[in-house]
Short mmCIF file of C-alpha atoms in Angstrom, two decimals:
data_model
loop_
_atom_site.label_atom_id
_atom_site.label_comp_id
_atom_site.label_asym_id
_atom_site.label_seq_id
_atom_site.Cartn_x
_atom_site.Cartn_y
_atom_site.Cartn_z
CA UNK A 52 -83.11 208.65 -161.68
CA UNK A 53 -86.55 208.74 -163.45
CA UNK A 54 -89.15 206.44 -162.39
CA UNK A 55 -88.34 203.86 -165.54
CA UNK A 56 -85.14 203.70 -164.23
CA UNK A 57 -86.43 203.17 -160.92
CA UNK A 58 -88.75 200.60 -162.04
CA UNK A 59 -86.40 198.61 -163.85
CA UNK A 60 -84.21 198.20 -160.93
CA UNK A 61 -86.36 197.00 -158.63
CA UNK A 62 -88.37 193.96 -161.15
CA UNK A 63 -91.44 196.15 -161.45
CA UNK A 64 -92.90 198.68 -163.15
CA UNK A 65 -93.90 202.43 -163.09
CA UNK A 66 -97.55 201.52 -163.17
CA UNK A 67 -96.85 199.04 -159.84
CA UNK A 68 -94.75 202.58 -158.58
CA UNK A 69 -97.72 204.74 -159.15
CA UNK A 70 -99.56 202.53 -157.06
CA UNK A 71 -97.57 202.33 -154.17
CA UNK A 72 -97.31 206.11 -154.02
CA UNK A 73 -101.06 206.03 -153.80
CA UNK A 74 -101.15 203.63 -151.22
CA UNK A 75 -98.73 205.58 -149.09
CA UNK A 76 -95.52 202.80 -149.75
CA UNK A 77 -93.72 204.53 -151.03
CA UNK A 78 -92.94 208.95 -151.04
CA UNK A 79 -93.34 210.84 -154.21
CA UNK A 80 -90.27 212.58 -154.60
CA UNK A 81 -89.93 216.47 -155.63
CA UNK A 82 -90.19 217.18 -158.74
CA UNK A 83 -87.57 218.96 -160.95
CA UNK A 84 -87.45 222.18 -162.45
CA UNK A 85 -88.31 220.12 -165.71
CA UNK A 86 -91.38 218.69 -164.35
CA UNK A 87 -89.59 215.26 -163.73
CA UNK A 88 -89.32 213.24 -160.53
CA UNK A 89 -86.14 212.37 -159.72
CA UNK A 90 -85.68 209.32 -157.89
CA UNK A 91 -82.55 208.30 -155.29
CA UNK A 92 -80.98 205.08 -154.27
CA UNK A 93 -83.07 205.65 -150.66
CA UNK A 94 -86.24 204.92 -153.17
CA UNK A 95 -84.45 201.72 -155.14
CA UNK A 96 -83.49 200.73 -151.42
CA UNK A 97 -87.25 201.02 -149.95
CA UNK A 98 -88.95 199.89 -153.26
CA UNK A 99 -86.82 196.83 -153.17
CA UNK A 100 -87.97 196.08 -149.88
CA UNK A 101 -91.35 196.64 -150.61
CA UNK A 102 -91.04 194.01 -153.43
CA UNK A 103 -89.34 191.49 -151.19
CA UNK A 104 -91.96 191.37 -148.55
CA UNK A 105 -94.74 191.58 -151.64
CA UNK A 106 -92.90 188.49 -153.06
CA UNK A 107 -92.74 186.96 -149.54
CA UNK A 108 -96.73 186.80 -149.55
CA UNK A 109 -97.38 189.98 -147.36
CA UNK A 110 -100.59 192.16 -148.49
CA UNK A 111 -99.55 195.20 -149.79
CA UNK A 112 -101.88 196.98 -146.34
CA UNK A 113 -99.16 195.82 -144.14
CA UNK A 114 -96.29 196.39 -145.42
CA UNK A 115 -95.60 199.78 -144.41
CA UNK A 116 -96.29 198.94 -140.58
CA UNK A 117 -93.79 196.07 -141.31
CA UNK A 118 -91.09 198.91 -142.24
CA UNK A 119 -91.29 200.78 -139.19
CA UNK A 120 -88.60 201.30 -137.43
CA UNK A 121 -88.32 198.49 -134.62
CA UNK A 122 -88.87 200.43 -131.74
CA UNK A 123 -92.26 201.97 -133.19
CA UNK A 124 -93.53 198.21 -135.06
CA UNK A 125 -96.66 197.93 -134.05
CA UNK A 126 -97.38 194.56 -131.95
CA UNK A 127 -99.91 193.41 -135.31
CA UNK A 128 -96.68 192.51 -137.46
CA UNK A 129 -96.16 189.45 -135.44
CA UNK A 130 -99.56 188.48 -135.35
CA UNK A 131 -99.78 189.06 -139.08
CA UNK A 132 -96.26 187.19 -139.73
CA UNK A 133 -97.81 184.15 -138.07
CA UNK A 134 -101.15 184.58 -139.61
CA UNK A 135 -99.33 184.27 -142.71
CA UNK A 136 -97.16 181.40 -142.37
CA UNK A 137 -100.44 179.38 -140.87
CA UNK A 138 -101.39 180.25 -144.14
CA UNK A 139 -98.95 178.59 -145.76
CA UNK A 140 -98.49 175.36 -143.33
CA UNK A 141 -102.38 174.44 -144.25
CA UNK A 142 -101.75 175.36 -147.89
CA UNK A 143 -98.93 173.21 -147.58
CA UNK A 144 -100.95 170.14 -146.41
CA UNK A 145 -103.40 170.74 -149.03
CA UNK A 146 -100.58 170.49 -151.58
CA UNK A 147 -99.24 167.36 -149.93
CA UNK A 148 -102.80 165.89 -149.93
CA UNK A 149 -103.52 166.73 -153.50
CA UNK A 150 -99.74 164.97 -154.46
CA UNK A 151 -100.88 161.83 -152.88
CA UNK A 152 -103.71 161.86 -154.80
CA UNK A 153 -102.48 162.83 -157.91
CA UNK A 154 -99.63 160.38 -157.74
CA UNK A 155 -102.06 157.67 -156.97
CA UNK A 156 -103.84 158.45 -160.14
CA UNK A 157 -101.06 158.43 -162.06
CA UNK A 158 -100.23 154.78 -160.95
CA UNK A 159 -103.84 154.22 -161.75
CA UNK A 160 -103.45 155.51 -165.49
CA UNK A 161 -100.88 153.96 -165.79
CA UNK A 162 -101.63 150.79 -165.27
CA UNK A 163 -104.87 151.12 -167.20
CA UNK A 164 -106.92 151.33 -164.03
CA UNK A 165 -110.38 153.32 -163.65
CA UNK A 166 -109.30 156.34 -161.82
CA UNK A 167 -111.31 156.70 -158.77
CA UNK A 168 -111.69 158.37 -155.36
CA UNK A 169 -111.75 155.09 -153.52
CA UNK A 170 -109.19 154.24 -151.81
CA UNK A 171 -107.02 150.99 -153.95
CA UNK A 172 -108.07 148.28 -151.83
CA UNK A 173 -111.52 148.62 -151.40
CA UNK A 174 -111.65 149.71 -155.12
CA UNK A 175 -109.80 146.06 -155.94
CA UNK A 176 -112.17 144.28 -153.30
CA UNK A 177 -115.67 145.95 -154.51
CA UNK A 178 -114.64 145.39 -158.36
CA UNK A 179 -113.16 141.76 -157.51
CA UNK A 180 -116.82 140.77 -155.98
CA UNK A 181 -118.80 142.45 -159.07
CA UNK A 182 -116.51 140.20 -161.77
CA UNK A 183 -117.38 137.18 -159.49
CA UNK A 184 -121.05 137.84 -159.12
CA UNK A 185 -124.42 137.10 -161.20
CA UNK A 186 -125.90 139.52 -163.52
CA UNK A 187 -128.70 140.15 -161.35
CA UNK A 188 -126.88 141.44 -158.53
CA UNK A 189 -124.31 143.31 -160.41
CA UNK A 190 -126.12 146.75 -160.69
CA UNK A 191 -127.10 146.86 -157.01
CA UNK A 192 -122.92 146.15 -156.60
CA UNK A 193 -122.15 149.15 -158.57
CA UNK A 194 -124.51 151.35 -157.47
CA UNK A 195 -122.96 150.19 -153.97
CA UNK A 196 -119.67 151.09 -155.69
CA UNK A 197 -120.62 154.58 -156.86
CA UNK A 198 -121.82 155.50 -152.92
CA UNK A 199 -119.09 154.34 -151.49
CA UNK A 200 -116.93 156.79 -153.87
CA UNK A 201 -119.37 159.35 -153.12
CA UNK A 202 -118.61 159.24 -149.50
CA UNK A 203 -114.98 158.79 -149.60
CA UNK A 204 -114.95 162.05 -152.12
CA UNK A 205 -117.55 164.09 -149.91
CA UNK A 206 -115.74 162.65 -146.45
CA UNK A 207 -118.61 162.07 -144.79
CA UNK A 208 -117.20 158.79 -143.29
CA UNK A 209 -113.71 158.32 -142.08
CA UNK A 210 -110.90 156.30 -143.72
CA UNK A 211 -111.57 153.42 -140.97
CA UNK A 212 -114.62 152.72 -142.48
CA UNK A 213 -113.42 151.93 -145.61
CA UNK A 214 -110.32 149.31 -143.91
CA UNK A 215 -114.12 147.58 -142.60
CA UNK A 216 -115.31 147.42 -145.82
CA UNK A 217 -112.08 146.43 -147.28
CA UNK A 218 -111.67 143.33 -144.57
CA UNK A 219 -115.12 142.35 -145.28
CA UNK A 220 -115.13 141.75 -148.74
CA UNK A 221 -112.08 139.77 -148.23
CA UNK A 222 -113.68 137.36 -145.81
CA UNK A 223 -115.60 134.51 -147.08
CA UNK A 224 -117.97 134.69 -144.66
CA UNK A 225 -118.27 138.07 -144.33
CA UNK A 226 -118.73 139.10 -147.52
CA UNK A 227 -121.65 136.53 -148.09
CA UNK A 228 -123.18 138.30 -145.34
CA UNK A 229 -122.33 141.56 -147.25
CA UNK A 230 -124.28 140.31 -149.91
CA UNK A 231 -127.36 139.30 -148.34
CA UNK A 232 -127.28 142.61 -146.48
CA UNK A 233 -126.97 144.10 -150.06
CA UNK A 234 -129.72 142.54 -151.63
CA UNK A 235 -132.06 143.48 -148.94
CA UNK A 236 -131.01 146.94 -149.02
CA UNK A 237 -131.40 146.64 -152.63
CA UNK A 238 -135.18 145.36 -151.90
CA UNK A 239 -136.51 147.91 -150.64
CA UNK A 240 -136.19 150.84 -152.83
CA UNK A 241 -139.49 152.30 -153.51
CA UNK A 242 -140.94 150.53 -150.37
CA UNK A 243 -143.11 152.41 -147.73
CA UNK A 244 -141.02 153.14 -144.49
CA UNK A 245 -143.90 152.25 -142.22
CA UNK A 246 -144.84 149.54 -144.38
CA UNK A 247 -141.01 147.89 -144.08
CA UNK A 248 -140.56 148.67 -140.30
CA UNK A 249 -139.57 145.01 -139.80
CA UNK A 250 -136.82 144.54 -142.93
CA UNK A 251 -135.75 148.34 -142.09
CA UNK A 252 -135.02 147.36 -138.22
CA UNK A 253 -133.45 143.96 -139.20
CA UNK A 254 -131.33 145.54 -142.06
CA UNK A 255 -130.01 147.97 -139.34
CA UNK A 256 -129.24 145.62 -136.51
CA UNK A 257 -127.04 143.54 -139.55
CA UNK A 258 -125.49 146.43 -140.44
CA UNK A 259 -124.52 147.27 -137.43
CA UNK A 260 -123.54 144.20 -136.57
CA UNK A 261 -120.84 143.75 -139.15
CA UNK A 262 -119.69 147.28 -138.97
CA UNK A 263 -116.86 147.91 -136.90
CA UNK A 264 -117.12 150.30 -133.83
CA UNK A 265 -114.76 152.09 -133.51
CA UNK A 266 -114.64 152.71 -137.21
CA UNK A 267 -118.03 154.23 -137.71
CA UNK A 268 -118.98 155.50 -134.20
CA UNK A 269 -117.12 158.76 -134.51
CA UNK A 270 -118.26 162.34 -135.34
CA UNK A 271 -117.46 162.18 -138.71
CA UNK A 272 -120.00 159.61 -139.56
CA UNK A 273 -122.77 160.60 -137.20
CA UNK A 274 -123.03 163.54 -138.77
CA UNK A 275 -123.04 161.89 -142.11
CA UNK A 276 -126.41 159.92 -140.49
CA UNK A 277 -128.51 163.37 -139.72
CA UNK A 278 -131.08 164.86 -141.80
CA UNK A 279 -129.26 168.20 -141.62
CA UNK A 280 -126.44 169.33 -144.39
CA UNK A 281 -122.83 167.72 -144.11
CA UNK A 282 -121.50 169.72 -146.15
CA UNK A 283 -122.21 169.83 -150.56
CA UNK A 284 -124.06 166.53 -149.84
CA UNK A 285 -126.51 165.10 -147.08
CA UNK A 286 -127.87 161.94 -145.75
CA UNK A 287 -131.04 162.80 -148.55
CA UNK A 288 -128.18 163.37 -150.98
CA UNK A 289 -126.30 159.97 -150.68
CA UNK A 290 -129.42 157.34 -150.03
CA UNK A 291 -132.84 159.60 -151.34
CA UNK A 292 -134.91 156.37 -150.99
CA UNK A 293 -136.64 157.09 -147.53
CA UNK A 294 -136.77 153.65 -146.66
CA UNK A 295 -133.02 152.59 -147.39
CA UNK A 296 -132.19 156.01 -145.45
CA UNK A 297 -133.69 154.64 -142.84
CA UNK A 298 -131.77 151.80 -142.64
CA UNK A 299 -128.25 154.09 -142.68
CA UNK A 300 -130.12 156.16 -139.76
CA UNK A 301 -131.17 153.69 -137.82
CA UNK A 302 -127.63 151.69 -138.02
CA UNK A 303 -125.61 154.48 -136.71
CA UNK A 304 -127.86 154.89 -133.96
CA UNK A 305 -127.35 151.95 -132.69
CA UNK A 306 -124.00 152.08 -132.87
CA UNK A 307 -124.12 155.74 -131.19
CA UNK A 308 -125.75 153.92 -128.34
CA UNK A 309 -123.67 151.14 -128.28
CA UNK A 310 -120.61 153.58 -128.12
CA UNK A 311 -122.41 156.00 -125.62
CA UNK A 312 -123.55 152.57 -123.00
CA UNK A 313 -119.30 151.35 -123.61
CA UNK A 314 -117.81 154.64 -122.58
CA UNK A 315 -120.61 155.01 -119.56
CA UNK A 316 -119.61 151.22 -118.86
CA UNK A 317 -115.88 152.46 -118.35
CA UNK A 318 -116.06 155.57 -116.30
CA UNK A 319 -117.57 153.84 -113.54
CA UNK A 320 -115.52 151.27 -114.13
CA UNK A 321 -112.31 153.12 -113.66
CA UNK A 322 -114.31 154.83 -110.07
#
């Protein structure tokens, strides 16, 4: 059998045949009297395999230790087998993760909806209070919009924190409080940090007080607070006026105390 012949058997072709020769795969046999290699079933047999485990997502550099006889494998074809299919299980998720989304923007298009990385409630809450609210605080309500898709795309906070947000813009109460919160915030754009020490500190102790715990006072989010990268974006990234930043900072350190004086609080309760 000549290597077309060969090649044709097995899916491939003699270029991919050529290759594995080089790479060891797969034994050039003898050549004829004609010049011509002549191929056997024991080389459709072995290509074949090769192919399989190729198709099965195995590099090409392991294969030939995952041919071996049994009783000389070597130990790395396990480790590589389950390296491989970790692989997969994570690509997996990703896929699963990217359905969700996709099918959540297909509802969205379909139903004429802005498409957005928000998650549907808090996108109906946040969009509910801009239609219901004056012209004059309608920009500072978008641009609050536009963060809070920043951070749910970047994942600098986690999901909790956007059930708070959702349950506070669908209090009365709460949401008014929202709003005056917002408008400060809003204020002091272009302000001097030292300058608004007072309205900073106040802003933060608000914040923190309608900001749920357990929601915000995780890794996730104190990370999200610091100076340093967190990932594409940081804390300069998301809020670059110094002065609101320093409301954000300030907020979550409060709550990283609060969190760090609770859990002292219940170890010695629980000596």
């Amino acid at each position: 059998m000549r290597i077309g012949s060969l090649a044709d058997a097995a899916g491939t072709t003699p270029r991919t045949v050529r290759h594995y020769h080089r790479l060891g795969l797969l034994d050039e046999p003898r050549r004829l009297s004609n010049g011509y290699r002549e191929y056997t079933i024991d080389d459709v047999v072995r290509l074949m395999r090769i192919r399989w485990l190729a198709d099965c997502g195995m590099p090409l550099g392991e294969i030939a230790a995952a041919l071996a006889e049994p009783a000389t494998r070597e130990a790395d074809v396990v480790a590589d087998l389950r390296a491989l299919l970790a692989g997969i299980e994570l690509e997996q998720k990703a896929l699963a993760h990217k359905h969700i989304r996709l099918s959540a923007l297909l509802v969205d298009a379909v139903e004429q909806r802005p498409l957005t990385a928000l998650p549907r409630e808090v996108a109906d809450a946040i969009d509910a209070v801009i239609d219901a609210s004056a012209p004059t605080q309608r920009e500072a309500l978008i641009r609050e919009r536009d963060l809070l898709e920043v951070m749910a795309i970047s994942g600098a906070v986690p999901p909790a924190f956007f059930e708070t947000v959702t349950s506070t813009l669908g209090d009365p109460g709460r949401r008014q409080r929202y709003l005056v919160l917002l408008r400060g915030f809003s204020a002091l754009e272009g302000r001097d940090p030292v300058e608004s020490e007072h309205d900073i500190d106040a802003l933060a102790a608000e914040l923190e007080s309608m900001l749920d715990l357990d929601s915000l006072a995780s890794p996730q989010f104190h990370a999200a607070a610091q100076t340093d990268e967190t990932g594409p974006l940081s804390i300069d990234d998301i809020v670059p006026d110094p002065a609101q930043r320093a409301v954000i900072v300030r907020a979550t350190e409060r709550l990283r105390t609060t969190e760090h004086a609770q859990t002292t609080e219940h170890v010695a309760g629980t000596r």
